[in-house]
RNA sequence: GCGGAUGUGGCGGAAUUGGUAGACGCGCACGGUUCAGGUCCGUGUGCCCGUAAGGGCGUGGAGGUUCAAGUCCUCUCAUCCGCACCA
């Protein structure tokens, strides 16, 4: 028997698939379609075991569906703009394009070496002008619709590096991760997408997708809808009506003070050095520090806000426990019924007035009563006294609405998506600033606005692109006067919000894509990726699709019909990542054990949707399994006769395995147990290698393992005298062959197993009882005792209760 | 604090609908093949008592429902993840 040479066999079949364009698909409808997609990789140095997991899951599903009569689209590309390449450029002076393209080349080689079945003809890289050209084009459509706009918003700013920092660049102690300087907050004009217009749709349409509940919960939480009322409080001193949002209009009579967030726009108008000093300190406070603070801080402004419901003058404070970006940035404080307000009132010796009386409870103003309970009623609330809290809240809101001082309101935690970045390595935003015309879009026929080369990638108070003066200074497209280009670039989440659409029409040079192929393939039937993208990426992509649908560019509202969230591959219980510095790459293992063993191993480690610890010894075990399969099947191919199976135990086992593996891959995504089932079949086959059933079992094992170990399977399929396994129909279990000859029925006495019967399936209840009672062992335990009940579950068990 | 998950042999895990707990693999032990082997083949392997037959215990912990619970209910402990002063 020849020995199994993984490298030779894997290389051979990869070439065969390439030459046959085995996984290239047309946009013509032939069979029912299936779009299988994994989140595209960021091309950092190399692949790691986390990538191996996601892409092998997608590959198994792809190969399985292709053999089950589906026309499967399975593309791959690169999310190639982004911060790491830019940081590397600053550090090493290598142009991000060079390092990125080198990485893409390397990763592509690894991916091909893994034997993943991609339609490479549709591949894309987001830094390719042919890609970002159409992103700029779509941005201009958003701009026309008013869905992209500019506004001032606070950013984290490093005074030393003179640049905006991403959250992940700020350390827990509030310093810059690169230089250690204390990070500041600074208000800057930035670009935003009006995703909040779609908040309700994003929430509602979650009902229409087949995602894990936990992922939906995260999105709901992120969108954060809450119902309540918006109420106007008047501050006479400023001649302003200040709106506040509250979920508890029923507690309005309990408001005893009023709080503005330090960043609230009106705070700047308060002439008080004490307030200015507090605001300055609050701005310098780091998120972590602010969150860790248990004591409430704040300062009285000298102003008063009028409670519209009773005309009371409430002292106005500025305090950093009120957030500027939630609600309206101002609150009515009801210490009796909100823990935070209560803590503040305690610290500042402010009045506490209880207005909701707990059921069977007395008014107790020494604690905050925040929960809701059946039977609570309003007190100290004038004409609303005695009403149940919820009803009272409605009545109070109605009264205010009638007076023009309030309205029912829905508030979302979701905020508009700030997408401009003061970075070099990103998609240029195609607008020009003209003194005369303002913000002027670059005309469609001048796209793409190419990313120019610059000398230095380091920001110097202005984005790196500002250095490219020849590029920056352009005539205004509208008036022809002097103008300058936008020097900020887009967030890479924009790049990944529509790449799955571009795959459907990847080489289109006159539009982002045509509607027909996109409508044919979408929505993505199975999207696979990590939970870390469950909120941002997957909300932005959903938003993008909804907008394009409103623009008439496509005919669906949700991009990802089903989502499979894969677990993390850990090493030392820490998520494997470049950042954690615990990367183990597949290249070395492919070299030593072969791609098939690596593919099997990553899926055999455990359930694919749970975290799994990487272990090296198990790759060896999988290599052993492949070798064993190789030896046994090769022998059977040489010696066992062909022809219809005889229908013996081995043939039955083969059919049972078909049923199990089909269900595990097709319905349960239980990739580990499918492998175990094939192992069982191979174990039985190795004990009985002669006869037509053996040949049938061998063919079945090879056919079923093909999604996992396509190379070895293909070679063995050829040895069995068959060809083109990648497109061979998936085997079908014969229901008649799933019938087993005997079943084992445990017989219990008082719930303890005392004997086991071996009977044909379908043995009726009466016969089971008779056989059970006939058992000597059972009789010993019954020992003349009276049987009170007899429980029989045909096919499962018999239980005598005494 | 709120939300989401997870706890099963020495280890990774299986048990899909309340019905035989521990499939499959690793490791380990013993035996065989081999010049040798980090190869391959076979047998055994949850824990305790027992030479054995057999018996008892057993799914983080404590209760409960049920003829029957890893699975359902209540409480509790531990670990991980997400959001975090959300008005």
Tab-separated table of C-alpha atoms (C1' of nucleotides) in Angstrom, chain A residues 214 246-247 296 321 323 326 340 413 605 607 624 627 660 667-668 672 679-680 683 744 752 756 781 789 791 796 799, chain B residues 4 12-16 19-21 23-27 39-41 55-57 67 81-87:
chain	number	residue	atom	x	y	z
A	214	UNK	CA	-28.442	36.509	21.412
A	246	UNK	CA	-38.154	60.933	30.304
A	247	UNK	CA	-39.470	57.387	30.431
A	296	UNK	CA	-21.772	62.208	41.948
A	321	UNK	CA	-23.603	61.883	35.149
A	323	UNK	CA	-24.643	62.306	29.018
A	326	UNK	CA	-28.290	60.218	25.118
A	340	UNK	CA	-28.618	58.360	40.251
A	413	UNK	CA	-29.706	55.031	22.053
A	605	UNK	CA	-12.339	20.693	18.228
A	607	UNK	CA	-19.158	23.114	18.354
A	624	UNK	CA	-4.080	9.828	11.545
A	627	UNK	CA	-4.270	8.120	6.770
A	660	UNK	CA	-26.709	11.781	10.460
A	667	UNK	CA	-29.704	21.684	9.486
A	668	UNK	CA	-27.768	21.719	12.747
A	672	UNK	CA	-17.962	18.160	14.885
A	679	UNK	CA	-15.207	8.045	11.978
A	680	UNK	CA	-17.622	5.469	13.337
A	683	UNK	CA	-14.104	2.075	12.201
A	744	UNK	CA	-31.894	-2.634	23.141
A	752	UNK	CA	-33.007	1.595	38.089
A	756	UNK	CA	-31.801	-5.084	28.886
A	781	UNK	CA	-35.645	-7.223	42.029
A	789	UNK	CA	-47.533	1.074	37.623
A	791	UNK	CA	-44.480	2.482	32.112
A	796	UNK	CA	-37.203	3.167	24.509
A	799	UNK	CA	-40.177	0.721	33.930
B	4	G	C1'	-26.097	37.526	26.749
B	12	G	C1'	-11.640	18.360	23.954
B	13	G	C1'	-16.420	17.041	23.705
B	14	A	C1'	-21.480	13.631	22.617
B	15	A	C1'	-26.435	12.844	24.391
B	16	U	C1'	-31.215	16.716	18.458
B	19	G	C1'	-36.567	8.019	28.324
B	20	U	C1'	-29.815	3.341	28.211
B	21	A	C1'	-25.013	9.650	30.536
B	23	A	C1'	-20.597	8.747	21.134
B	24	C	C1'	-16.071	10.356	18.558
B	25	G	C1'	-11.201	11.855	19.547
B	26	C	C1'	-6.927	12.913	22.839
B	27	G	C1'	-4.275	10.932	26.854
B	39	U	C1'	4.623	4.110	12.736
B	40	C	C1'	0.687	0.739	12.500
B	41	C	C1'	-2.882	-3.006	14.683
B	55	G	C1'	-23.368	-3.299	44.072
B	56	G	C1'	-23.211	1.911	45.097
B	57	C	C1'	-22.237	6.910	43.390
B	67	C	C1'	-42.461	6.456	37.022
B	81	C	C1'	-18.486	37.983	26.713
B	82	G	C1'	-21.155	42.591	25.550
B	83	C	C1'	-23.060	47.412	27.180
B	84	A	C1'	-22.155	50.454	30.957
B	85	C	C1'	-24.345	56.883	35.240
B	86	C	C1'	-29.347	55.183	28.955
B	87	A	C1'	-32.963	59.645	32.230
